[in-house]
Short mmCIF file of C-alpha atoms in Angstrom, two decimals:
data_model
loop_
_atom_site.label_atom_id
_atom_site.label_comp_id
_atom_site.label_asym_id
_atom_site.label_seq_id
_atom_site.Cartn_x
_atom_site.Cartn_y
_atom_site.Cartn_z
CA MET A 1081 -95.42 -84.48 -60.03
CA LEU A 1082 -94.86 -86.09 -56.65
CA ARG A 1083 -98.58 -86.02 -55.93
CA THR A 1084 -99.27 -87.67 -59.30
CA LEU A 1085 -96.68 -90.33 -58.57
CA CYS A 1086 -98.16 -91.05 -55.19
CA ARG A 1087 -101.66 -91.30 -56.57
CA ALA A 1088 -100.41 -93.62 -59.25
CA GLY A 1089 -98.92 -95.85 -56.58
CA GLY A 1090 -102.17 -95.88 -54.64
CA ALA A 1091 -101.06 -93.52 -51.94
CA LEU A 1092 -103.43 -90.95 -50.55
CA LEU A 1093 -102.04 -87.94 -48.62
CA LYS A 1094 -104.10 -85.75 -46.44
CA ARG A 1095 -103.57 -83.16 -43.69
CA SER A 1096 -103.32 -84.89 -40.36
CA ALA A 1097 -105.67 -84.07 -37.55
CA PRO A 1098 -104.37 -82.85 -34.18
CA ARG A 1099 -102.54 -85.47 -32.20
CA LEU A 1100 -104.74 -87.27 -29.78
CA TRP A 1101 -102.11 -87.38 -27.04
CA ILE A 1102 -101.58 -83.60 -26.96
CA THR A 1103 -103.73 -81.42 -24.72
CA PRO A 1104 -105.77 -78.61 -26.28
CA ALA A 1105 -103.46 -75.98 -24.83
CA GLN A 1106 -100.44 -77.69 -26.37
CA GLN A 1107 -101.77 -78.69 -29.81
CA ARG A 1108 -99.16 -79.18 -32.45
CA TRP A 1109 -99.65 -80.50 -35.93
CA ALA A 1110 -97.54 -83.17 -37.59
CA SER A 1111 -96.07 -82.38 -40.98
CA SER A 1112 -98.28 -85.04 -42.58
CA LEU A 1113 -99.91 -88.23 -41.40
CA PRO A 1114 -100.25 -90.62 -44.36
CA MET A 1115 -102.79 -93.43 -44.50
CA ASN A 1116 -102.05 -96.63 -46.41
CA THR A 1117 -99.22 -95.10 -48.39
CA VAL A 1118 -96.58 -96.80 -50.49
CA VAL A 1119 -93.92 -94.10 -50.92
CA LEU A 1120 -93.22 -91.86 -47.90
CA PHE A 1121 -90.88 -88.90 -47.34
CA VAL A 1122 -90.10 -88.54 -43.64
CA PRO A 1123 -88.97 -85.00 -42.65
CA GLN A 1124 -85.77 -84.33 -40.70
CA GLN A 1125 -85.97 -84.57 -36.89
CA GLU A 1126 -89.13 -86.69 -37.00
CA ALA A 1127 -89.69 -90.37 -36.27
CA TRP A 1128 -92.68 -92.21 -37.75
CA VAL A 1129 -93.81 -95.32 -35.91
CA VAL A 1130 -95.18 -97.97 -38.32
CA GLU A 1131 -97.53 -100.76 -37.30
CA ARG A 1132 -98.17 -103.82 -39.45
CA MET A 1133 -101.56 -105.38 -38.93
CA GLY A 1134 -101.90 -103.47 -35.61
CA ARG A 1135 -98.52 -104.51 -34.24
CA PHE A 1136 -95.32 -102.44 -34.03
CA HIS A 1137 -93.20 -103.06 -37.09
CA ARG A 1138 -90.49 -100.40 -37.38
CA ILE A 1139 -89.58 -96.69 -37.11
CA LEU A 1140 -89.11 -94.79 -40.35
CA GLU A 1141 -85.95 -92.69 -40.56
CA PRO A 1142 -85.86 -89.28 -42.29
CA GLY A 1143 -85.85 -89.60 -46.06
CA LEU A 1144 -87.49 -91.97 -48.57
CA ASN A 1145 -89.37 -94.96 -47.18
CA PHE A 1146 -91.75 -97.60 -48.63
CA LEU A 1147 -94.76 -99.26 -47.02
CA ILE A 1148 -97.04 -102.14 -48.02
CA PRO A 1149 -100.53 -100.85 -48.60
CA LEU A 1150 -103.31 -102.16 -46.36
CA LEU A 1151 -100.83 -103.98 -44.13
CA ASP A 1152 -98.59 -101.15 -42.90
CA ARG A 1153 -99.87 -98.05 -41.18
CA VAL A 1154 -98.11 -94.99 -39.70
CA ARG A 1155 -99.50 -94.96 -36.16
CA TYR A 1156 -97.44 -92.26 -34.39
CA VAL A 1157 -95.34 -89.30 -35.49
CA GLN A 1158 -92.83 -88.19 -32.86
CA SER A 1159 -90.79 -84.98 -33.06
CA LEU A 1160 -87.14 -85.34 -32.07
CA LYS A 1161 -86.66 -81.61 -31.57
CA GLU A 1162 -86.42 -79.92 -28.18
CA ILE A 1163 -89.92 -79.34 -26.90
CA VAL A 1164 -90.90 -76.42 -24.65
CA ILE A 1165 -93.84 -76.98 -22.31
CA ASP A 1166 -95.39 -74.26 -20.19
CA VAL A 1167 -96.08 -75.61 -16.70
CA PRO A 1168 -99.30 -74.02 -15.36
CA GLU A 1169 -99.30 -72.00 -12.16
CA GLN A 1170 -99.92 -74.00 -9.02
CA SER A 1171 -99.90 -73.49 -5.26
CA ALA A 1172 -97.25 -74.93 -2.97
CA VAL A 1173 -96.41 -74.65 0.73
CA SER A 1174 -92.86 -73.95 1.83
CA LEU A 1175 -91.11 -75.39 4.87
CA ASP A 1176 -92.08 -72.35 6.98
CA ASN A 1177 -95.79 -72.73 6.01
CA VAL A 1178 -95.97 -69.95 3.44
CA THR A 1179 -98.34 -70.55 0.53
CA LEU A 1180 -96.77 -69.76 -2.83
CA GLN A 1181 -98.11 -69.52 -6.36
CA ILE A 1182 -95.42 -70.71 -8.75
CA ASP A 1183 -95.16 -71.61 -12.44
CA GLY A 1184 -92.35 -72.67 -14.73
CA VAL A 1185 -91.11 -73.78 -18.13
CA LEU A 1186 -90.02 -77.33 -18.95
CA TYR A 1187 -87.58 -78.24 -21.74
CA LEU A 1188 -87.53 -81.87 -22.86
CA ARG A 1189 -86.64 -84.08 -25.83
CA ILE A 1190 -87.85 -87.50 -27.04
CA LEU A 1191 -84.93 -89.92 -27.15
CA ASP A 1192 -86.79 -93.19 -27.81
CA PRO A 1193 -89.84 -92.88 -30.12
CA PHE A 1194 -90.92 -96.46 -29.30
CA LYS A 1195 -91.13 -95.79 -25.54
CA ALA A 1196 -92.71 -92.40 -26.12
CA SER A 1197 -95.41 -94.05 -28.26
CA TYR A 1198 -96.13 -97.18 -26.23
CA GLY A 1199 -94.76 -96.40 -22.74
CA VAL A 1200 -97.31 -93.75 -21.81
CA GLU A 1201 -100.55 -92.54 -23.32
CA ASP A 1202 -99.72 -88.83 -23.27
CA PRO A 1203 -95.98 -88.22 -22.69
CA GLU A 1204 -96.03 -84.45 -22.51
CA TYR A 1205 -99.04 -84.35 -20.21
CA ALA A 1206 -97.43 -86.96 -17.98
CA VAL A 1207 -94.19 -84.99 -17.81
CA THR A 1208 -96.11 -81.80 -17.03
CA GLN A 1209 -97.94 -83.41 -14.14
CA LEU A 1210 -94.71 -84.94 -12.89
CA ALA A 1211 -93.03 -81.53 -12.98
CA GLN A 1212 -95.84 -79.98 -10.92
CA THR A 1213 -95.80 -82.68 -8.25
CA THR A 1214 -92.01 -82.64 -8.06
CA MET A 1215 -91.99 -78.87 -7.74
CA ARG A 1216 -94.46 -79.01 -4.83
CA SER A 1217 -92.36 -81.68 -3.15
CA GLU A 1218 -89.11 -79.74 -3.52
CA LEU A 1219 -90.66 -76.48 -2.33
CA GLY A 1220 -91.84 -78.21 0.84
CA LYS A 1221 -88.20 -78.89 1.74
CA LEU A 1222 -87.12 -75.25 1.60
CA THR A 1223 -88.00 -72.12 3.51
CA LEU A 1224 -89.22 -69.01 1.75
CA ASP A 1225 -85.83 -67.31 1.91
CA LYS A 1226 -84.06 -70.34 0.45
CA VAL A 1227 -86.63 -70.58 -2.36
CA PHE A 1228 -85.54 -67.14 -3.55
CA ARG A 1229 -81.84 -67.70 -2.92
CA GLU A 1230 -81.51 -71.26 -4.22
CA ARG A 1231 -83.49 -71.17 -7.44
CA GLU A 1232 -80.81 -72.96 -9.42
CA CYS A 1233 -80.56 -75.75 -6.86
CA LEU A 1234 -84.35 -76.12 -6.88
CA ASN A 1235 -84.43 -76.31 -10.68
CA SER A 1236 -81.69 -78.96 -10.79
CA ASN A 1237 -83.51 -81.07 -8.17
CA ILE A 1238 -86.73 -80.95 -10.19
CA VAL A 1239 -84.90 -81.99 -13.37
CA HIS A 1240 -83.21 -84.87 -11.57
CA SER A 1241 -86.52 -86.13 -10.16
CA ILE A 1242 -88.29 -85.90 -13.55
CA ASN A 1243 -85.50 -87.80 -15.33
CA GLN A 1244 -85.64 -90.63 -12.80
CA ALA A 1245 -89.36 -91.14 -13.49
CA SER A 1246 -89.37 -90.49 -17.25
CA ASP A 1247 -86.68 -92.97 -18.29
CA ASP A 1248 -89.37 -95.56 -19.10
CA TRP A 1249 -91.16 -93.04 -21.31
CA GLY A 1250 -88.21 -92.40 -23.62
CA ILE A 1251 -88.17 -88.73 -22.66
CA ARG A 1252 -85.22 -86.73 -21.34
CA CYS A 1253 -85.82 -83.52 -19.36
CA LEU A 1254 -83.11 -81.03 -20.28
CA ARG A 1255 -83.86 -78.24 -17.83
CA TYR A 1256 -86.58 -76.65 -15.78
CA GLU A 1257 -86.88 -72.93 -15.08
CA ILE A 1258 -89.11 -71.23 -12.53
CA LYS A 1259 -90.76 -68.20 -14.09
CA ASP A 1260 -92.69 -66.41 -11.35
CA ILE A 1261 -93.12 -66.84 -7.61
CA HIS A 1262 -96.12 -65.09 -6.09
CA VAL A 1263 -96.42 -64.68 -2.33
CA PRO A 1264 -99.45 -63.51 -0.30
CA PRO A 1265 -99.78 -59.72 0.17
CA ARG A 1266 -99.09 -59.85 3.91
CA VAL A 1267 -95.98 -61.93 3.41
CA LYS A 1268 -94.88 -59.53 0.71
CA GLU A 1269 -95.32 -56.56 3.07
CA SER A 1270 -93.35 -58.31 5.82
CA MET A 1271 -90.60 -59.13 3.35
CA GLN A 1272 -90.48 -55.50 2.27
CA MET A 1273 -90.23 -54.39 5.91
CA GLN A 1274 -87.48 -56.93 6.49
CA VAL A 1275 -85.55 -55.65 3.50
CA GLU A 1276 -85.91 -52.05 4.70
CA ALA A 1277 -84.79 -53.01 8.20
CA GLU A 1278 -81.79 -54.85 6.80
CA ARG A 1279 -80.83 -51.84 4.72
CA LYS A 1280 -81.21 -49.51 7.71
CA LYS A 1281 -79.07 -51.90 9.76
CA ARG A 1282 -76.35 -51.92 7.13
CA ALA A 1283 -76.52 -48.13 6.86
CA THR A 1284 -76.22 -47.82 10.66
CA VAL A 1285 -73.29 -50.24 10.74
CA LEU A 1286 -71.54 -48.39 7.94
CA GLU A 1287 -72.14 -45.05 9.66
CA SER A 1288 -70.82 -46.37 12.98
CA GLU A 1289 -67.76 -47.80 11.26
CA GLY A 1290 -67.16 -44.46 9.59
CA THR A 1291 -67.51 -42.65 12.93
CA ARG A 1292 -65.11 -45.11 14.55
CA GLU A 1293 -62.56 -44.69 11.79
CA ALA A 1294 -62.88 -40.91 12.03
CA ALA A 1295 -62.40 -40.99 15.82
CA ILE A 1296 -59.37 -43.26 15.44
CA ASN A 1297 -57.89 -40.94 12.85
CA VAL A 1298 -58.50 -37.87 15.05
CA ALA A 1299 -56.98 -39.60 18.09
CA GLU A 1300 -54.01 -40.75 16.04
CA GLY A 1301 -53.52 -37.21 14.77
CA GLN A 1302 -53.69 -35.77 18.30
CA LYS A 1303 -51.23 -38.41 19.47
CA GLN A 1304 -48.77 -37.54 16.74
CA ALA A 1305 -49.25 -33.83 17.44
CA GLN A 1306 -48.54 -34.33 21.16
CA ILE A 1307 -45.50 -36.44 20.37
CA LEU A 1308 -44.16 -33.81 18.02
CA ALA A 1309 -44.94 -31.03 20.53
CA SER A 1310 -43.16 -32.92 23.33
CA GLU A 1311 -40.18 -33.55 21.08
CA GLY A 1312 -40.10 -29.87 20.18
CA GLU A 1313 -40.35 -28.87 23.85
CA LYS A 1314 -37.61 -31.35 24.71
CA ALA A 1315 -35.34 -29.92 22.03
CA GLU A 1316 -36.15 -26.41 23.23
CA ASN A 1317 -35.30 -27.29 26.85
CA ILE A 1318 -32.09 -28.95 25.71
CA ASN A 1319 -31.15 -25.86 23.74
CA LYS A 1320 -32.05 -23.59 26.67
CA ALA A 1321 -30.02 -25.72 29.07
CA ALA A 1322 -27.09 -25.70 26.68
CA GLY A 1323 -27.39 -21.92 26.33
CA GLU A 1324 -27.63 -21.42 30.09
CA ALA A 1325 -24.64 -23.70 30.60
CA GLN A 1326 -22.65 -21.72 28.09
CA ALA A 1327 -23.77 -18.47 29.74
CA ILE A 1328 -22.77 -19.76 33.18
CA MET A 1329 -19.41 -20.85 31.82
CA ALA A 1330 -18.92 -17.49 30.17
CA LYS A 1331 -19.87 -15.66 33.40
CA ALA A 1332 -17.60 -17.91 35.43
CA GLU A 1333 -14.71 -17.31 33.05
CA ALA A 1334 -15.35 -13.55 33.13
CA LYS A 1335 -15.57 -13.59 36.92
CA ALA A 1336 -12.38 -15.63 37.17
CA LYS A 1337 -10.62 -13.17 34.91
CA ALA A 1338 -11.98 -10.27 37.00
CA ILE A 1339 -10.74 -11.91 40.18
CA CYS A 1340 -7.35 -12.44 38.62
CA VAL A 1341 -7.20 -8.80 37.54
CA LEU A 1342 -8.32 -7.68 41.02
CA SER A 1343 -5.73 -9.84 42.72
CA GLU A 1344 -3.05 -8.42 40.46
CA ALA A 1345 -4.23 -4.92 41.36
CA LEU A 1346 -4.09 -5.73 45.07
CA THR A 1347 -0.48 -6.78 44.75
CA GLU A 1348 0.39 -3.33 43.44
CA HIS A 1349 1.69 -0.56 45.70
CA ASN A 1350 -1.04 0.83 48.02
CA GLY A 1351 -3.48 -1.86 46.84
CA ASN A 1352 -4.79 -2.52 50.33
CA ALA A 1353 -5.49 1.14 50.87
CA ALA A 1354 -7.45 1.34 47.64
CA ALA A 1355 -9.46 -1.74 48.64
CA SER A 1356 -10.23 -0.21 52.02
CA LEU A 1357 -11.43 2.98 50.38
CA SER A 1358 -13.65 1.03 47.99
CA VAL A 1359 -15.21 -0.94 50.84
CA ALA A 1360 -15.88 2.26 52.74
CA GLU A 1361 -17.52 3.87 49.74
CA GLN A 1362 -19.75 0.83 49.17
CA TYR A 1363 -20.66 0.83 52.85
CA VAL A 1364 -21.68 4.46 52.80
CA SER A 1365 -23.59 4.00 49.55
CA ALA A 1366 -25.50 1.09 51.01
CA PHE A 1367 -26.52 3.17 54.03
CA SER A 1368 -27.64 6.02 51.81
CA ASN A 1369 -29.84 3.62 49.80
CA LEU A 1370 -31.34 2.19 52.96
CA ALA A 1371 -32.33 5.65 54.09
CA LYS A 1372 -34.49 6.08 50.96
CA GLU A 1373 -36.76 3.09 51.74
CA SER A 1374 -38.76 2.25 54.83
CA ASN A 1375 -37.46 -1.27 55.43
CA THR A 1376 -36.58 -3.04 58.65
CA ILE A 1377 -33.04 -4.43 58.39
CA LEU A 1378 -30.85 -6.11 60.99
CA LEU A 1379 -27.39 -4.46 61.18
CA PRO A 1380 -24.28 -5.46 63.12
CA SER A 1381 -23.57 -3.74 66.43
CA ASN A 1382 -20.63 -1.79 65.01
CA SER A 1383 -22.42 -0.63 61.90
CA GLY A 1384 -21.53 2.97 62.64
CA ASP A 1385 -17.83 2.21 63.00
CA ILE A 1386 -16.58 2.79 59.51
CA THR A 1387 -12.97 2.69 60.70
CA GLY A 1388 -13.40 -0.89 61.88
CA MET A 1389 -14.99 -1.82 58.59
CA VAL A 1390 -12.13 -0.27 56.71
CA THR A 1391 -9.54 -2.08 58.83
CA GLN A 1392 -11.33 -5.37 58.06
CA ALA A 1393 -11.31 -4.74 54.32
CA PRO A 1394 -7.81 -6.20 53.70
CA GLY A 1395 -8.91 -9.46 55.31
CA ALA A 1396 -12.06 -9.51 53.17
CA VAL A 1397 -10.22 -8.93 49.95
CA SER A 1398 -7.59 -11.54 50.75
CA ALA A 1399 -10.07 -14.28 49.75
CA PRO A 1400 -10.27 -13.21 46.10
CA VAL A 1401 -6.51 -13.25 45.98
CA ALA A 1402 -6.48 -16.87 47.20
CA VAL A 1403 -9.20 -17.83 44.74
CA CYS A 1404 -7.31 -16.23 41.91
CA GLY A 1405 -4.28 -18.20 42.98
CA VAL A 1406 -6.29 -21.36 42.45
CA LEU A 1407 -7.94 -20.27 39.17
CA CYS A 1408 -5.16 -18.30 37.55
CA GLY A 1409 -2.12 -19.79 39.24
CA PRO A 1410 0.38 -18.04 41.47
CA LEU A 1411 0.37 -14.25 41.20
CA PRO A 1412 3.53 -12.44 40.38
CA VAL A 1413 4.96 -10.64 43.35
CA ARG A 1414 5.81 -7.17 42.16
CA GLY A 1415 6.23 -5.54 45.56
CA ARG A 1416 5.51 -6.00 49.18
CA VAL A 1417 2.77 -3.96 50.79
CA SER A 1418 4.25 -2.39 53.92
CA SER A 1419 2.54 -0.57 56.71
CA CYS A 1420 1.91 3.11 56.26
CA SER A 1421 4.48 5.47 57.71
CA ALA A 1422 4.47 9.21 58.17
CA GLY A 1423 4.86 11.38 55.22
CA GLY A 1424 3.08 11.39 51.93
CA GLU A 1425 1.08 8.24 52.63
CA GLN A 1426 -0.53 9.82 55.70
CA ASP A 1427 -1.55 12.87 53.73
CA GLN A 1428 -3.19 10.70 51.11
CA TYR A 1429 -5.04 8.78 53.80
CA LEU A 1430 -6.37 11.95 55.39
CA ARG A 1431 -7.58 13.27 52.06
CA ARG A 1432 -9.39 10.01 51.41
CA ARG A 1433 -10.98 10.13 54.85
CA ALA A 1434 -12.19 13.65 54.26
CA ALA A 1435 -13.70 12.72 50.93
CA ALA A 1436 -15.40 9.68 52.45
CA ARG A 1437 -16.69 11.81 55.29
CA ARG A 1438 -18.22 14.28 52.89
CA ARG A 1439 -19.94 11.45 51.03
CA ALA A 1440 -21.23 9.91 54.26
CA GLY A 1441 -22.69 13.21 55.37
CA GLY A 1442 -20.45 13.74 58.36
CA LEU A 1443 -20.84 10.30 59.89
CA LEU A 1444 -17.08 9.72 60.13
CA PRO A 1445 -15.19 11.40 63.00
CA ARG A 1446 -12.98 14.31 62.12
CA ARG A 1447 -9.83 12.65 63.39
CA ALA A 1448 -9.05 9.05 63.33
CA ALA A 1449 -5.94 7.15 64.10
CA PHE A 1450 -3.87 6.37 61.09
CA PRO A 1451 -3.78 2.63 60.69
#
C-alpha cells in the first residue's frame, strides 16, 4: 500500500548503490536512497542531507518527511551509529630503532552530518589515514618495552590526536585499540632470552633469600640453644655450689660436735692417758703402713722415740679443747687431771705399754720411766 501511495505521489524508490565515499573494503549500503521523492520515511539513527537545486537545504530527521519533486534531492545519507573501522597493518619504528608491524581497530561516530558530508570527501578514509599516521608518530616516541607496557597510554594519545584533527569533519573518535604487534624474528628471540634471563635472575634471588632466611633461622636456633644450655649449666653450678656449701656446713657442724665430744672426754678422769695411748697407736700404725710401700719419706730425728711422742700428746690434744671452748662454749669441769702416782695407775700404764709394744713389733723398750 505504501508503494502504491508513493507511486501515486510521483515518488520512485529504488535500491541505492554503494556509497561513493566508502572504500571497497568498507562498503556499506544505505537503507534506501530515494530520487525525486515526495513522501520519505527516514529510519532511526540516520540523517539524510537534502539539497535544493544543488545547494544544501536541510537534514531530514527520522520519521515522515516531505520533499518537493524535481527541486529537492537527498544527496547524502549518514549513519549516526557507532562505526567500527579496521585499521590496516603498517610498519613503524620505535624510539630504539626497532621496526614493528602493527594494526588496530578504530571506533568513531558522526556527530554533525553537515560537516561529515561537506567537510571532507571521504570521512572514514580520512580518519583511517589519520589514525595510521598518528600511530606511527606516537610509536616513534616510545621504546619497544614501553610499547608493550603502555598500550593504554598509547591508545589514549592516538584518540586525542585524531579528535583534534577531526573536529572540522563532524566526526568523534571514541576509542582506538591496538590489535597485534609483530616484531622481527631476531628481536623476538632476544626478547625471549631476556625474559628467560629475568626469570632465572628472580629464581636465583628467591633461592638466595631462602638460603639466607634458613641460615638466619639456624643461627637463631643455635643461639637460643646455647643460651638455654648456659642457663642450665649456670643453674647446675649454682645447685652444686649450694650443695657443696651445705655439705661443708654439715661437715663443719659434725666436726665441731666431734671436737666438743672429744674435749668433754679429755676432761674425764685419765683422759690424757687415753689420748697418749691413741697417739701412740696411730704412730705405730703409720709406721707399719709405711713399711708396706717403697716410698721415700722425711721423718723427724726422734721418730723412734715413742715415749717422747706420747709425752707430747697432751700438748697436741690441748688445741681441740681450746677450739671446742670457742665453738661449744666453756667445758664443764668435772675433775682435775692429776699426775700419775704409784699404785693402780702405774699398773694400767705398764699394761698399755706392753700392748703397744706388741703392736709395734718390739720397737718400744721393755722398761720406761713412768711419766
